[in-house]
Coordinates of C-alpha atoms in Angstrom, one line a residue:
Chain A
M3 CA 0.4 -0.3 -0.1
I4 CA 1.4 3.3 -1.1
K5 CA 0.6 5.8 1.7
P6 CA -1.4 9.6 1.7
I7 CA 0.0 11.5 -0.8
E8 CA -0.8 15.0 -2.8
Y9 CA -1.2 14.4 -6.7
V10 CA 0.0 17.2 -9.0
K11 CA -0.2 17.4 -13.1
P12 CA 1.5 20.7 -14.2
N13 CA 0.7 21.8 -18.0
S14 CA 4.7 23.5 -18.2
S15 CA 8.0 23.0 -16.3
E16 CA 7.6 26.6 -14.8
E17 CA 4.7 25.4 -13.1
A18 CA 6.3 21.7 -12.1
V19 CA 9.6 23.9 -10.6
Q20 CA 7.7 25.5 -8.8
A21 CA 5.2 22.6 -7.6
L22 CA 8.8 21.1 -6.6
S23 CA 9.8 23.7 -4.8
E24 CA 7.8 22.2 -2.2
P25 CA 9.3 19.9 0.0
G26 CA 9.0 16.3 -0.1
S27 CA 7.4 16.3 -3.3
K28 CA 9.0 14.5 -6.2
V29 CA 9.0 14.0 -9.9
L30 CA 6.4 11.2 -11.4
A31 CA 7.3 10.1 -15.4
G32 CA 6.4 6.0 -15.9
G33 CA 6.4 5.3 -12.2
T34 CA 7.7 1.8 -12.9
D35 CA 10.4 2.4 -10.4
L36 CA 9.1 5.4 -8.3
L37 CA 5.7 3.1 -7.2
V38 CA 7.5 0.5 -6.3
N39 CA 9.8 2.4 -4.1
M40 CA 7.0 4.1 -2.4
R41 CA 5.0 1.5 -2.1
N42 CA 8.1 -0.3 -0.5
K43 CA 8.8 2.4 1.9
V44 CA 12.3 3.0 0.7
I45 CA 11.3 6.5 -0.5
A46 CA 7.8 8.6 0.9
P47 CA 7.5 11.4 -0.9
E48 CA 4.7 13.8 -0.6
V49 CA 3.6 15.1 -2.8
L50 CA 4.1 13.4 -6.5
V51 CA 4.8 16.0 -9.8
D52 CA 3.5 14.3 -12.6
I53 CA 5.1 15.8 -15.5
K54 CA 3.3 13.6 -18.3
G55 CA 1.2 16.8 -19.2
I56 CA 4.3 19.1 -20.2
E57 CA 4.3 19.5 -24.3
E58 CA 8.0 20.6 -23.8
L59 CA 9.2 17.3 -22.4
K60 CA 7.4 15.2 -25.0
G61 CA 8.3 13.5 -28.3
I62 CA 11.0 12.8 -30.6
R63 CA 12.3 15.5 -33.1
F64 CA 15.0 15.1 -35.9
E65 CA 16.0 18.9 -36.1
N66 CA 19.0 19.6 -38.6
D67 CA 22.3 18.0 -37.3
K68 CA 20.9 16.7 -33.7
L69 CA 18.1 14.8 -32.3
F70 CA 15.8 15.8 -29.6
I71 CA 14.4 12.8 -27.3
G72 CA 11.4 14.1 -25.0
S73 CA 12.2 12.5 -20.9
T74 CA 8.8 11.7 -20.9
V75 CA 9.0 9.8 -24.6
T76 CA 8.3 5.8 -23.4
I77 CA 11.3 3.2 -24.0
N78 CA 8.9 1.6 -26.4
E79 CA 8.2 4.5 -27.8
L80 CA 11.7 4.9 -28.8
V81 CA 11.9 1.6 -29.5
E82 CA 9.4 1.6 -32.2
D83 CA 10.6 4.9 -33.9
K84 CA 11.5 3.9 -37.4
R85 CA 13.9 7.3 -37.6
I86 CA 15.6 6.2 -34.6
A87 CA 15.7 2.6 -35.8
Q88 CA 17.4 4.3 -38.9
T89 CA 20.0 6.8 -37.5
Y90 CA 20.7 5.0 -34.1
P91 CA 19.8 1.6 -33.8
I92 CA 22.0 1.0 -30.7
L93 CA 19.2 3.3 -29.2
K94 CA 16.7 0.6 -29.8
E95 CA 18.5 -2.4 -29.2
A96 CA 19.4 -0.8 -25.1
G97 CA 15.6 0.2 -25.5
S98 CA 14.4 -3.7 -26.2
V99 CA 16.0 -5.4 -23.6
L100 CA 15.3 -2.7 -20.6
A101 CA 12.4 -4.5 -18.3
S102 CA 9.2 -5.8 -19.7
Y103 CA 7.1 -4.8 -22.8
Q104 CA 4.5 -3.7 -20.5
V105 CA 7.2 -1.8 -18.3
R106 CA 8.8 -0.6 -21.5
N107 CA 5.3 1.4 -22.2
R108 CA 5.1 3.2 -19.2
A109 CA 9.5 3.6 -18.3
T110 CA 10.0 7.0 -19.6
V111 CA 14.0 7.8 -21.1
G112 CA 13.8 10.4 -18.9
G113 CA 13.2 8.4 -15.6
N114 CA 15.7 5.6 -16.6
L115 CA 18.2 8.4 -16.1
C116 CA 17.4 10.5 -13.2
N117 CA 16.6 7.1 -11.3
A118 CA 20.3 7.0 -12.0
S119 CA 20.3 2.9 -11.5
P120 CA 24.5 2.2 -12.0
A121 CA 23.0 0.2 -14.5
A122 CA 20.4 2.0 -16.1
D123 CA 19.6 -0.1 -19.9
M124 CA 19.5 3.9 -21.8
A125 CA 22.8 5.4 -19.8
P126 CA 25.8 3.7 -22.1
P127 CA 24.5 4.3 -25.7
L128 CA 23.6 7.5 -24.8
L129 CA 27.2 8.0 -23.3
V130 CA 28.8 7.1 -26.6
L131 CA 26.3 8.8 -28.4
Q132 CA 27.6 12.6 -26.9
A133 CA 24.3 13.7 -25.6
K134 CA 23.7 16.3 -23.8
A135 CA 21.0 16.7 -20.4
V136 CA 18.6 19.7 -21.1
I137 CA 17.4 20.5 -17.6
Y138 CA 15.3 23.2 -16.8
G139 CA 15.1 25.3 -12.7
N140 CA 15.0 28.4 -11.9
D141 CA 17.4 30.1 -14.0
G142 CA 16.1 28.8 -17.4
L143 CA 17.2 26.0 -19.7
K144 CA 21.2 24.8 -19.9
E145 CA 22.7 22.3 -20.9
V146 CA 25.4 19.1 -19.5
P147 CA 27.0 16.6 -21.1
L148 CA 24.8 13.5 -19.8
K149 CA 28.9 12.0 -18.7
D150 CA 28.5 14.6 -16.1
F151 CA 24.8 14.2 -15.5
F152 CA 25.4 11.0 -12.9
V153 CA 27.2 12.0 -9.3
G154 CA 26.6 8.6 -7.7
V155 CA 24.7 5.6 -7.1
K156 CA 21.0 7.1 -7.5
R157 CA 22.1 11.2 -7.9
T158 CA 22.2 13.1 -10.4
I159 CA 23.2 16.8 -10.5
L160 CA 19.6 17.6 -10.8
K161 CA 18.7 20.4 -7.6
Q162 CA 14.9 19.3 -6.3
N163 CA 13.4 22.0 -8.1
E164 CA 15.2 21.3 -11.7
I165 CA 13.6 18.8 -14.3
L166 CA 14.9 17.0 -17.0
V167 CA 13.6 18.2 -19.7
G168 CA 15.1 15.7 -22.6
L169 CA 18.2 15.2 -24.3
N170 CA 19.7 16.9 -27.1
V171 CA 22.3 14.0 -29.2
P172 CA 23.9 15.5 -32.4
V173 CA 23.2 13.5 -35.3
K174 CA 27.5 11.7 -36.5
D175 CA 28.0 9.2 -38.6
G176 CA 29.4 6.3 -36.8
Y177 CA 28.8 2.7 -36.3
G178 CA 27.3 1.1 -32.9
K179 CA 26.7 -1.8 -30.4
Y180 CA 25.1 -2.7 -27.3
Y181 CA 25.1 -5.8 -25.4
K182 CA 24.0 -6.4 -22.1
K183 CA 24.2 -9.5 -19.6
S184 CA 21.6 -10.4 -17.0
R185 CA 21.0 -13.3 -14.9
I186 CA 17.9 -14.1 -17.5
K187 CA 17.1 -12.8 -21.1
G188 CA 15.0 -10.5 -21.2
H189 CA 13.3 -8.4 -17.7
D190 CA 16.3 -7.9 -15.5
L191 CA 19.0 -5.4 -14.6
S192 CA 21.8 -5.7 -16.4
I193 CA 25.3 -7.3 -14.8
V194 CA 26.8 -5.2 -17.2
G195 CA 25.9 -3.6 -20.0
V196 CA 28.4 -2.6 -22.7
A197 CA 28.0 0.2 -25.5
G198 CA 30.4 0.6 -28.4
W199 CA 30.3 3.9 -30.9
R200 CA 32.7 3.9 -33.4
T201 CA 33.5 7.0 -35.3
D202 CA 37.3 7.7 -38.0
D203 CA 39.4 7.8 -35.0
Y204 CA 38.4 6.8 -31.9
L205 CA 36.3 4.2 -30.3
Y206 CA 33.8 5.1 -27.6
F207 CA 32.3 2.8 -24.4
G208 CA 29.6 3.2 -22.2
I209 CA 29.7 1.2 -19.3
G210 CA 26.3 0.2 -17.1
A211 CA 26.3 -2.0 -14.3
C212 CA 30.5 -1.9 -13.4
A213 CA 30.8 1.3 -11.0
V214 CA 28.7 3.8 -9.2
T215 CA 28.0 5.6 -12.3
P216 CA 27.6 4.4 -16.2
K217 CA 30.6 5.5 -17.7
L218 CA 31.9 7.1 -20.9
I219 CA 35.6 5.8 -22.0
E220 CA 37.0 7.1 -25.3
V221 CA 39.7 4.8 -27.2
D222 CA 41.7 7.0 -29.9
V223 CA 42.4 4.1 -32.5
K224 CA 44.2 5.9 -35.1
G225 CA 46.4 3.5 -37.7
I226 CA 46.2 0.9 -35.3
S227 CA 44.6 -2.5 -36.0
K228 CA 41.7 -4.1 -34.5
Q229 CA 44.0 -6.5 -32.8
E230 CA 45.4 -3.5 -31.3
A231 CA 42.2 -1.9 -30.9
V232 CA 40.9 -4.6 -28.8
Q233 CA 43.9 -4.6 -26.1
L234 CA 44.0 -1.4 -26.0
S235 CA 40.3 -0.5 -25.4
K236 CA 40.4 -3.2 -22.3
E237 CA 43.2 -1.2 -20.8
K238 CA 41.6 1.8 -21.4
V239 CA 38.6 1.0 -19.8
F240 CA 40.2 -1.0 -16.8
N241 CA 42.3 1.8 -16.1
E242 CA 39.1 3.7 -15.1
I243 CA 36.5 0.8 -14.1
D244 CA 37.2 -1.5 -10.9
P245 CA 33.7 -3.6 -10.5
I246 CA 32.5 -4.8 -7.4
T247 CA 30.4 -7.9 -6.4
D248 CA 27.5 -7.7 -5.5
I249 CA 23.6 -9.7 -5.5
R250 CA 23.6 -9.8 -9.2
A251 CA 27.2 -11.1 -9.9
T252 CA 31.0 -11.5 -8.5
A253 CA 33.3 -8.8 -9.6
E254 CA 35.6 -11.6 -11.3
Y255 CA 32.8 -12.3 -13.5
R256 CA 31.7 -9.1 -14.5
R257 CA 35.6 -8.2 -15.0
A258 CA 35.3 -11.3 -17.5
M259 CA 31.8 -10.3 -19.2
L260 CA 33.5 -6.7 -20.1
E261 CA 36.5 -8.3 -21.6
V262 CA 33.8 -10.4 -23.7
F263 CA 31.6 -7.5 -24.7
I264 CA 34.8 -5.4 -25.4
E265 CA 36.4 -8.1 -27.5
R266 CA 33.1 -8.5 -29.1
I267 CA 32.3 -5.4 -29.8
V268 CA 35.3 -3.9 -31.1
N269 CA 35.4 -6.9 -33.6
E270 CA 32.0 -5.4 -35.2
I271 CA 32.4 -2.1 -35.2
M272 CA 36.0 -1.6 -36.3
Chain B
M20 CA -4.2 19.0 1.7
K21 CA -6.7 17.4 -0.5
K22 CA -6.0 13.4 -1.2
V23 CA -9.0 12.8 -3.5
K24 CA -9.4 13.8 -7.1
E25 CA -11.7 13.3 -9.4
I26 CA -10.9 11.5 -12.4
T27 CA -12.9 10.8 -16.1
V28 CA -12.2 7.2 -16.9
T29 CA -13.7 4.9 -19.5
V30 CA -13.3 0.9 -18.8
N31 CA -14.7 -1.7 -20.8
G32 CA -16.5 0.9 -23.0
E33 CA -18.3 2.1 -19.7
K34 CA -17.5 6.1 -18.4
H35 CA -17.1 6.4 -14.7
T36 CA -16.6 10.2 -13.3
V37 CA -15.5 9.2 -9.8
N38 CA -13.2 10.8 -7.0
V39 CA -10.5 8.1 -6.1
K40 CA -8.4 8.3 -3.5
E41 CA -4.6 9.5 -5.0
N42 CA -2.2 7.1 -4.1
K43 CA -4.4 4.0 -5.3
T44 CA -3.6 2.0 -8.0
L45 CA -5.1 1.9 -10.9
L46 CA -5.4 -2.1 -9.5
Q47 CA -6.7 -1.4 -6.6
F48 CA -9.4 1.1 -8.0
L49 CA -10.5 -2.0 -10.7
R50 CA -10.5 -4.2 -7.8
E51 CA -12.0 -2.3 -5.1
D52 CA -14.2 0.3 -7.0
L53 CA -15.1 -1.6 -10.1
A54 CA -15.2 -4.9 -8.5
L55 CA -13.1 -6.4 -11.9
T56 CA -11.6 -9.0 -9.6
G57 CA -10.2 -10.4 -13.3
T58 CA -7.1 -8.0 -12.8
K59 CA -5.1 -10.0 -10.4
E60 CA -2.2 -8.7 -8.3
G61 CA 0.4 -11.1 -8.2
C62 CA 4.0 -8.9 -7.4
G63 CA 2.9 -5.8 -6.8
A64 CA 6.1 -4.4 -8.6
G65 CA 5.8 -4.5 -12.2
E66 CA 7.6 -7.9 -12.6
C67 CA 5.1 -10.7 -12.9
G68 CA 2.2 -9.5 -14.9
A69 CA -0.3 -10.6 -13.7
C70 CA -2.0 -7.1 -13.4
T71 CA -1.6 -6.0 -16.8
V72 CA -4.8 -4.5 -18.6
I73 CA -5.1 -2.0 -22.1
M74 CA -4.4 1.3 -21.0
N75 CA -5.4 3.5 -24.1
G76 CA -4.3 0.6 -26.8
K77 CA -1.0 -0.4 -24.6
A78 CA -0.5 -3.3 -22.3
V79 CA 0.6 -1.8 -18.6
N80 CA 1.0 -3.5 -15.4
S81 CA -1.9 -2.1 -13.4
C82 CA -0.3 -2.0 -10.0
L83 CA 2.4 0.5 -11.5
V84 CA 0.1 3.2 -12.7
L85 CA -2.2 5.9 -10.2
A86 CA -5.4 6.0 -10.5
V87 CA -5.0 9.2 -10.7
E88 CA -2.6 8.9 -13.9
A89 CA -5.1 7.0 -15.8
D90 CA -7.4 10.5 -15.6
G91 CA -9.1 10.7 -19.6
A92 CA -7.5 7.0 -20.1
E93 CA -9.8 4.7 -21.7
I94 CA -9.3 0.5 -20.0
I95 CA -9.8 -2.6 -21.4
T96 CA -9.9 -5.4 -18.5
I97 CA -9.7 -9.1 -19.4
E98 CA -13.8 -8.6 -18.4
G99 CA -13.8 -6.4 -21.5
I100 CA -13.0 -8.6 -24.3
T101 CA -16.1 -11.3 -23.9
K102 CA -18.9 -10.0 -26.0
D103 CA -22.7 -10.6 -25.7
G104 CA -21.1 -13.9 -22.9
E105 CA -19.0 -15.1 -25.8
L106 CA -15.6 -15.8 -25.2
S107 CA -13.2 -14.2 -27.7
K108 CA -10.4 -16.0 -30.0
I109 CA -7.8 -16.0 -27.2
Q110 CA -9.6 -17.3 -24.4
K111 CA -10.9 -19.6 -26.8
A112 CA -7.1 -20.2 -27.8
F113 CA -6.4 -20.7 -24.1
I114 CA -9.1 -23.2 -23.5
K115 CA -8.0 -25.2 -26.1
H116 CA -4.5 -25.8 -25.3
Q117 CA -4.8 -26.2 -22.1
A118 CA -2.6 -23.0 -21.6
F119 CA -3.5 -22.3 -17.7
Q120 CA -3.6 -24.7 -14.6
C121 CA -3.8 -22.5 -11.3
G122 CA -5.0 -19.7 -14.0
F123 CA -3.6 -16.7 -11.7
C124 CA -1.6 -15.2 -14.3
T125 CA -4.0 -16.1 -17.3
P126 CA -6.2 -12.0 -17.4
G127 CA -2.4 -10.4 -17.4
M128 CA -1.2 -13.0 -20.0
I129 CA -4.5 -12.3 -22.4
M130 CA -4.6 -9.0 -21.6
S131 CA -0.7 -8.7 -23.1
A132 CA -1.7 -11.0 -26.4
K133 CA -5.0 -9.1 -26.8
A134 CA -2.6 -6.1 -26.7
L135 CA -0.1 -7.3 -29.2
L136 CA -2.7 -8.6 -31.9
D137 CA -4.6 -5.2 -32.0
R138 CA -1.0 -4.1 -33.0
N139 CA 0.5 -6.4 -35.0
P140 CA -2.2 -9.4 -36.1
N141 CA 0.8 -11.4 -37.4
P142 CA 2.8 -11.7 -35.3
T143 CA 6.7 -14.1 -35.4
E144 CA 6.7 -16.0 -32.6
E145 CA 9.7 -14.1 -31.1
E146 CA 7.1 -11.3 -30.7
I147 CA 5.1 -13.5 -29.3
K148 CA 7.4 -14.3 -27.0
E149 CA 8.8 -10.9 -26.2
A150 CA 4.9 -9.4 -26.2
I151 CA 4.3 -12.1 -22.8
A152 CA 7.9 -11.9 -21.5
G153 CA 7.2 -9.7 -18.3
N154 CA 3.8 -12.1 -17.9
L155 CA 5.0 -15.3 -15.2
C156 CA 3.7 -18.4 -15.4
R157 CA 4.6 -20.7 -12.2
C158 CA 2.6 -24.0 -13.5
T159 CA 1.5 -24.6 -16.8
G160 CA 4.7 -23.1 -18.6
Y161 CA 4.8 -21.0 -21.6
F162 CA 4.5 -23.5 -24.9
P163 CA 0.6 -23.7 -24.4
V164 CA 0.7 -20.0 -24.1
I165 CA 2.7 -19.4 -27.0
D166 CA 0.8 -22.4 -29.3
A167 CA -2.5 -21.3 -27.9
I168 CA -1.7 -17.0 -29.5
K169 CA -0.4 -18.9 -32.4
D170 CA -3.6 -21.3 -33.2
V171 CA -5.4 -17.3 -33.4
V172 CA -2.9 -15.9 -35.6
E173 CA -2.9 -18.5 -37.7
G174 CA -6.9 -18.4 -38.3
R175 CA -7.6 -21.5 -36.5
I176 CA -9.9 -20.5 -33.9
E177 CA -13.4 -19.8 -34.8

């Protein structure tokens, strides 16, 4: 049973920010994590601010050289968008393995990021695509690189009265892949999630579930062979990432799977 | 602080304008306020799919939706897919294939199948599996369920 709450549904970002200035208030987007946490009494907000009625937080738009993904776009809206499938199949790959079909009909892209689980499936691909978080608060709009958005387990740079409007993703040529390992196929949190992206001279890796936040790692592969790139990528990743043992897997298993995924991705995208 | 809100929601074609507690889930609203107890609560955490209903054409876990969020929405539950006392094709196929034993997961399973067939009348086996991956069955297993849905797809159910 969820304890009594007040529910408000603002029509604009300004109204949302105002409502969120009240202590004890919390953003409600898809609710697929929030309502479970409220039911389990992990959190107990007094006011839920439903942001699904705000126009500027909706929709997927390709504008000139960038792609905008509204924060309240559901995972299935993203997965089923034909232009996304053509331009950035990596987003579709990651979205398709996030939880179950029913959850994907409610869970939002913004919620997956703001929830800031180290294992969030949308973070690795959006990191390698150099997405920027568009944030609205009392000072108006600002853009922050997604790699600077996460600050800890379940923590982002968002202040109490700030909301994520969406993501700006630069549209650039490249090719990528997302691999996820979980205990069962589909419908489970990642043990390891790795997104890889190749541009002319660089490989980018977005790593989930192996550190306190999802991590972005850049590897300069100009003029080196595929074999060397695999080695260099592993070195770079393990310089920055030292996975831990938790309920889902041991540190050793995570390291082993990271190596497998890095090798597989480099071989596929280089 | 007001904790009750008026909502208008259409359930199985019938429009309801009612006051609901703001902390009530759509699942509780359907079962307790409308006495539509076909929709089941299993885990209450979006894992098992027993509470699956169709909201604005999409399969959702009704335990993860607040009733107030359904304001203006159109909901279909398991009670809404039987026409004039005649079972739907999916229901008939489930009976033909004995796709349930205890039956607790069945309403959710059928609603996921209906949402799938509504958006894609000709799904592949992979698409069928994807659509019901969020519906857990602990006694029958999934093969009879998949066979039942395939029978509907391939027109073998009158």
